[in-house]
CSV table of C-alpha atoms in Angstrom, one decimal:
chain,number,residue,atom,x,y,z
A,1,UNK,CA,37.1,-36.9,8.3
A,2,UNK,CA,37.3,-35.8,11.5
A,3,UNK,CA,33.8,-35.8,13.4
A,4,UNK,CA,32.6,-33.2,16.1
A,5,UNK,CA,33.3,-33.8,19.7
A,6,UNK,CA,30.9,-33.5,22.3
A,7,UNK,CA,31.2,-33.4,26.3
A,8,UNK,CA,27.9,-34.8,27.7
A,9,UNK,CA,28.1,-33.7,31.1
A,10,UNK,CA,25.4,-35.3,33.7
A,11,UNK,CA,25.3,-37.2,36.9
A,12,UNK,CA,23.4,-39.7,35.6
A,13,UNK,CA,24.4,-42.8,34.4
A,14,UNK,CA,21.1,-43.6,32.6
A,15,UNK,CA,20.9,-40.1,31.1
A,16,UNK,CA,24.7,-40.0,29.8
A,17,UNK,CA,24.0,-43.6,28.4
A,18,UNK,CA,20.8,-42.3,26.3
A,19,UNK,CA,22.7,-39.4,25.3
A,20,UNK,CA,26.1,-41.3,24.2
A,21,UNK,CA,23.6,-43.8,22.1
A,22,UNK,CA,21.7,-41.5,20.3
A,23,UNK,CA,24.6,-38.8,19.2
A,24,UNK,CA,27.7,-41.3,18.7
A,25,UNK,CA,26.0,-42.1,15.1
A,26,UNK,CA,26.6,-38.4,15.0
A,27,UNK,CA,29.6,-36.9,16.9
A,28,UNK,CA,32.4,-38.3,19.0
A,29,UNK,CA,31.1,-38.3,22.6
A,30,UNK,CA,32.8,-38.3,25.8
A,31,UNK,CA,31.3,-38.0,29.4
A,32,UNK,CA,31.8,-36.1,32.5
A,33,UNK,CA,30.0,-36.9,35.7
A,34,UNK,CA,30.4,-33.7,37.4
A,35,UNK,CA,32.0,-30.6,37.1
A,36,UNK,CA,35.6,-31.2,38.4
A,37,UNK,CA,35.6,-33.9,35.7
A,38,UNK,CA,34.3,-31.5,33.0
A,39,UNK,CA,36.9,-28.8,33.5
A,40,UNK,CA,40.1,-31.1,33.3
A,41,UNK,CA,38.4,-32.4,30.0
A,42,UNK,CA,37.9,-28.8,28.8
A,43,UNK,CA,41.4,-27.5,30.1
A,44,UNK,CA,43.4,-30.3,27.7
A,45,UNK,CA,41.4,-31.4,25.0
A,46,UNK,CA,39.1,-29.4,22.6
A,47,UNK,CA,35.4,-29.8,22.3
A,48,UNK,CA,32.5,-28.7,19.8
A,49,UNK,CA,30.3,-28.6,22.0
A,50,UNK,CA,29.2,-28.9,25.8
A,51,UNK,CA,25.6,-31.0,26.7
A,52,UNK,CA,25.2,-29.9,30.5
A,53,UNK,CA,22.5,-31.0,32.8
A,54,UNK,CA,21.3,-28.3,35.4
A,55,UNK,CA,20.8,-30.7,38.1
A,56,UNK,CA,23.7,-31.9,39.9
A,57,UNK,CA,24.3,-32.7,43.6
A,58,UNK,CA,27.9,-31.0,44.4
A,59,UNK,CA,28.2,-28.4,41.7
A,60,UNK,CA,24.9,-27.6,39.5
A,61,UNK,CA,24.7,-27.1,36.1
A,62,UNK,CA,24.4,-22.9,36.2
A,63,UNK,CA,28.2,-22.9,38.3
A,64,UNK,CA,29.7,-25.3,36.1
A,65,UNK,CA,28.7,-23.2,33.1
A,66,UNK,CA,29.8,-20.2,34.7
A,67,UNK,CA,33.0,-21.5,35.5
A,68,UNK,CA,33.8,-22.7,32.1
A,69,UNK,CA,32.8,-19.5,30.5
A,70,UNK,CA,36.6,-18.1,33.1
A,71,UNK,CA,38.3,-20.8,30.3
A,72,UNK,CA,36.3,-21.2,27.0
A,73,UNK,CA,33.7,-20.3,25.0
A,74,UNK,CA,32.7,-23.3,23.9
A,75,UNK,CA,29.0,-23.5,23.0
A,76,UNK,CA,26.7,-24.8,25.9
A,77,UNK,CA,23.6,-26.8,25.6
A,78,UNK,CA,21.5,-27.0,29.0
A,79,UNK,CA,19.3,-29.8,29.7
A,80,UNK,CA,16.7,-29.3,32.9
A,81,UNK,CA,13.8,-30.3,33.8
A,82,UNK,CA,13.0,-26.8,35.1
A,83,UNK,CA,11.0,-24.7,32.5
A,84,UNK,CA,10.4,-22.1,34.0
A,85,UNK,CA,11.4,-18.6,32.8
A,86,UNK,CA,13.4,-17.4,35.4
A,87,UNK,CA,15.6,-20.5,35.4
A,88,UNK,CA,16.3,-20.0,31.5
A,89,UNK,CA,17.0,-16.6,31.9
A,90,UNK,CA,19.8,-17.5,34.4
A,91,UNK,CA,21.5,-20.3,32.3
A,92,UNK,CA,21.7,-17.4,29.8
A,93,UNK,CA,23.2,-14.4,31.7
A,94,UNK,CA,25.8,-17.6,32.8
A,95,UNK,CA,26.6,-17.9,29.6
A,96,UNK,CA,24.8,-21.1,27.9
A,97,UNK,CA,23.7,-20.6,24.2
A,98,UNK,CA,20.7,-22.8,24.3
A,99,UNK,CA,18.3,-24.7,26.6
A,100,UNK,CA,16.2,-27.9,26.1
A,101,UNK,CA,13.1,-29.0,29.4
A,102,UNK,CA,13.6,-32.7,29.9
A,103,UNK,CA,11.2,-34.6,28.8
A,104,UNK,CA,13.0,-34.0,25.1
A,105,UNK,CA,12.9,-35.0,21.7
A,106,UNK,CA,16.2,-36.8,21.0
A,107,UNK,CA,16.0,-35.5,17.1
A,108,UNK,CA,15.5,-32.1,18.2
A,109,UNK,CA,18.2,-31.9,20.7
A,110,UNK,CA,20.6,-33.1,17.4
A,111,UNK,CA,18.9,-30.8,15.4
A,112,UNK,CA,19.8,-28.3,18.4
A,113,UNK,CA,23.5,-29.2,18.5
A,114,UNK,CA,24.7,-29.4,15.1
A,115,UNK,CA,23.0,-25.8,14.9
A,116,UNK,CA,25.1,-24.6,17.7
A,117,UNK,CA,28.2,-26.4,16.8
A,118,UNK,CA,27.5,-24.7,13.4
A,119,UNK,CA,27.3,-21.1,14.6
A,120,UNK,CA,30.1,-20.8,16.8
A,121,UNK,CA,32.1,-22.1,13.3
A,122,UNK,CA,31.0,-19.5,11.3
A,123,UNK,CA,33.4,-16.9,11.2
A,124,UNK,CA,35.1,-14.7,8.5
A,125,UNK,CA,38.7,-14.4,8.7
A,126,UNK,CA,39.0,-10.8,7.7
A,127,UNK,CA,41.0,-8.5,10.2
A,128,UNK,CA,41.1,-11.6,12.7
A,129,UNK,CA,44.9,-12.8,14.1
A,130,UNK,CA,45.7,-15.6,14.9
A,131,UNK,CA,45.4,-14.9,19.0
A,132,UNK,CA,42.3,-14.4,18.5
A,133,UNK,CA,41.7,-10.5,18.4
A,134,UNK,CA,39.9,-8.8,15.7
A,135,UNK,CA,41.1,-5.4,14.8
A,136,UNK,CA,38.8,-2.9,12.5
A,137,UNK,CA,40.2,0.5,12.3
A,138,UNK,CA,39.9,1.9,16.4
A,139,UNK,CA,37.7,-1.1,17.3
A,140,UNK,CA,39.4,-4.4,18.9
A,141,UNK,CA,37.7,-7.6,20.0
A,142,UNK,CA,39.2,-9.9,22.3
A,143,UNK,CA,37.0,-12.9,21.9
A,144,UNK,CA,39.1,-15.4,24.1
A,145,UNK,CA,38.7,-12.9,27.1
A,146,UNK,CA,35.5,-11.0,25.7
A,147,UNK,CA,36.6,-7.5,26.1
A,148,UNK,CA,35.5,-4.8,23.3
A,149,UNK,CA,38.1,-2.1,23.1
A,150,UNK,CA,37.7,1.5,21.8
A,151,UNK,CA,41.3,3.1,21.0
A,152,UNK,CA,42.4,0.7,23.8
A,153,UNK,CA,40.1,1.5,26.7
A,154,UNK,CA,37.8,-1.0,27.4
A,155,UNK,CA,33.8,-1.0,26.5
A,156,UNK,CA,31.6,-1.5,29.1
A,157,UNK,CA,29.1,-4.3,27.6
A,158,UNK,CA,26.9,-7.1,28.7
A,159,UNK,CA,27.5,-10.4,27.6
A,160,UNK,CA,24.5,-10.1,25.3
A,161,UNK,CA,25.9,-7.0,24.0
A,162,UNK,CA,29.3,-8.7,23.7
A,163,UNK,CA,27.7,-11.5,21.7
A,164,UNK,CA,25.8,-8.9,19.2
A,165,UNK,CA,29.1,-7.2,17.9
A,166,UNK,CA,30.7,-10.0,18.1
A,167,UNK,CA,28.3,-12.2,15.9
A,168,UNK,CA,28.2,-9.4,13.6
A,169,UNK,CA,31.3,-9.1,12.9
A,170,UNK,CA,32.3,-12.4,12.4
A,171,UNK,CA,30.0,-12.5,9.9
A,172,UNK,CA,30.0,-9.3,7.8
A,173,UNK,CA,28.4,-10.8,5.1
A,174,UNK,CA,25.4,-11.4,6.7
A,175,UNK,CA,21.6,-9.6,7.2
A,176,UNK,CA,20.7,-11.1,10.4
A,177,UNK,CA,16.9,-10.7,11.3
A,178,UNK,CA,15.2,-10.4,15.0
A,179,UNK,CA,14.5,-13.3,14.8
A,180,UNK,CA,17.8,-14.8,13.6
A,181,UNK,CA,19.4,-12.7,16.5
A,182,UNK,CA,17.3,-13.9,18.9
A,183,UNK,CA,18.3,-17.5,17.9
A,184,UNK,CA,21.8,-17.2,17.5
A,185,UNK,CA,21.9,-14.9,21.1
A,186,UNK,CA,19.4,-16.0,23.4
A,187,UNK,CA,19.0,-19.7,22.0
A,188,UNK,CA,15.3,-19.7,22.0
A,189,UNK,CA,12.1,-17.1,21.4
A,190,UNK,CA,10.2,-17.5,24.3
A,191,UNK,CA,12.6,-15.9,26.7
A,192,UNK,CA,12.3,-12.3,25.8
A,193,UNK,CA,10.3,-10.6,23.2
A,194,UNK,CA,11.7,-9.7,19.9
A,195,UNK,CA,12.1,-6.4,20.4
A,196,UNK,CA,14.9,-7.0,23.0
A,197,UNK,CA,17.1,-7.6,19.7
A,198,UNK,CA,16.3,-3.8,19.1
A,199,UNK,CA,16.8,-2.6,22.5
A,200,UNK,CA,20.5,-4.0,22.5
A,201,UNK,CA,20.9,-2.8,19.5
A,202,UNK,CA,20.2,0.7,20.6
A,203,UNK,CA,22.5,0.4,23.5
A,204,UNK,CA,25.2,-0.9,21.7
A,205,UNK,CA,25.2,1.7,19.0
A,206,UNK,CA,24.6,4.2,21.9
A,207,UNK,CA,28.0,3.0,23.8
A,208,UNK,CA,30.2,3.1,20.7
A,209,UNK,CA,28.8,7.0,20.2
A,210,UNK,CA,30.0,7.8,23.7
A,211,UNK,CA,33.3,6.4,23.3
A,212,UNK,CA,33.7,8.3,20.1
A,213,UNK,CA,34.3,5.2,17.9
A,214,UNK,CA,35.2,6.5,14.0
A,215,UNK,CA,32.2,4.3,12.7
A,216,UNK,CA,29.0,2.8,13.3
A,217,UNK,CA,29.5,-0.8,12.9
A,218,UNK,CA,25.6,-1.9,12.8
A,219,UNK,CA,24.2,-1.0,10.0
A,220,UNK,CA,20.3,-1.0,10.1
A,221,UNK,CA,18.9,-3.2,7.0
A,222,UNK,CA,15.8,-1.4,6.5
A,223,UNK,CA,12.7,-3.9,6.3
A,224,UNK,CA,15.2,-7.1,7.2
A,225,UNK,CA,17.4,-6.4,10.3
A,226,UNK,CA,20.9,-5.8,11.1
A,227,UNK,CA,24.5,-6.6,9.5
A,228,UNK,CA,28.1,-5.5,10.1
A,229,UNK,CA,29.1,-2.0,8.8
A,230,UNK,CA,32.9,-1.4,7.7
A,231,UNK,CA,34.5,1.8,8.9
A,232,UNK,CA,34.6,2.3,5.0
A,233,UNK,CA,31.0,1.9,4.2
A,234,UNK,CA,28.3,4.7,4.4
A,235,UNK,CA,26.7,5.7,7.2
């Protein structure tokens, strides 16, 4: 059985040593020093998941996530030793999925990436082809280019928005609560309060109304959260 492949990307020699040690038992690891290195890695062999460190001398960790989101959405695990709230807030809107403050515990940072490497494989594979769009009635998603089209113009969304409709339809099985929002979106709780979940929400809902989409494809779950609603269901 095949295991999951990791890119550690750090600087560091010492770091990208205590990193290969303690997830080989684990996953397959393989090491970049720096960004340039990273992105010929990325562009020819496929990864589960990225380990990035924030702090690097030619190209830091927040352009070297950026520029990977141009190519792939592989999931992104930032390590720092900056906590502060701005700094996480960036590595988000850059598109990493989670973010762990060096000193950190080498369980939980597993913990961490099997839960990421997890979530970016759950997907359903109703109305999805095999390029990579997924097509519900006047609704199409292109998740390689993340683009949300409405009868073919395209949606004007964040990439928080994107990853709400996105998440939710992937999974249309689901209830997802705030909180499990918050953790599959943001990564972590203590970066926005809860009731950004609802917020985005609202402004999704309120963007799919304006371009006159023929359904409402979030469906409140009333005392749980939100799931995925199918052009078919009631309103």
């Amino acid at each position: 059985m095949n295991r999951e492949k990791v890119l550690v990307i750090d600087d560091e020699w010492n770091m990208r040593n205590l990193l290969k040690i303690h997830l080989s038992p684990q996953f397959e690891v393989k090491e970049a020093t720096g960004g340039e290195e990273a992105f010929s890695f990325l562009k020819t062999e496929k990864f589960d998941l990225v380990i990035l460190d924030l702090m690097m001398p030619e190209m830091d960790g927040w352009e070297v996530c950026k520029e990977i989101r141009d190519f792939s959405q592989v999931p992104i695990l930032m390590l720092t030793a900056r906590g502060d709230i701005k700094d996480k807030v960036q590595g988000f809107s850059v598109g990493a999925d989670d973010y762990l403050v060096k000193p950190f515990n080498l369980e939980e940072l597993i913990v961490r990436s099997k839960a990421l490497i997890r979530r970016s494989m759950m997907s359903s594979d109703s109305h999805v082809n095999p390029d990579g769009f997924i097509e519900i009635s006047d609704l199409k998603i292109d998740q390689q280019g993340r683009q949300v089209y409405i009868k073919n113009h395209v949606l004007d969304l964040t990439p928080k928005e994107f990853d709400l409709i996105q998440l939710l339809v992937l999974n249309p099985n689901t209830v997802f609560t705030r909180d499990m929002l918050m953790d599959h979106i943001w990564g972590i709780h203590d970066v926005l309060d809860i009731r950004t979940v609802d917020s985005h929400v609202k402004n999704v809902r309120e963007k799919f109304r304006k371009s006159d989409l023929s359904f409402n494809p979030i469906k409140t779950v009333w005392g749980k959260g939100y799931k995925f609603q199918a052009p078919d269901e009631g309103q």
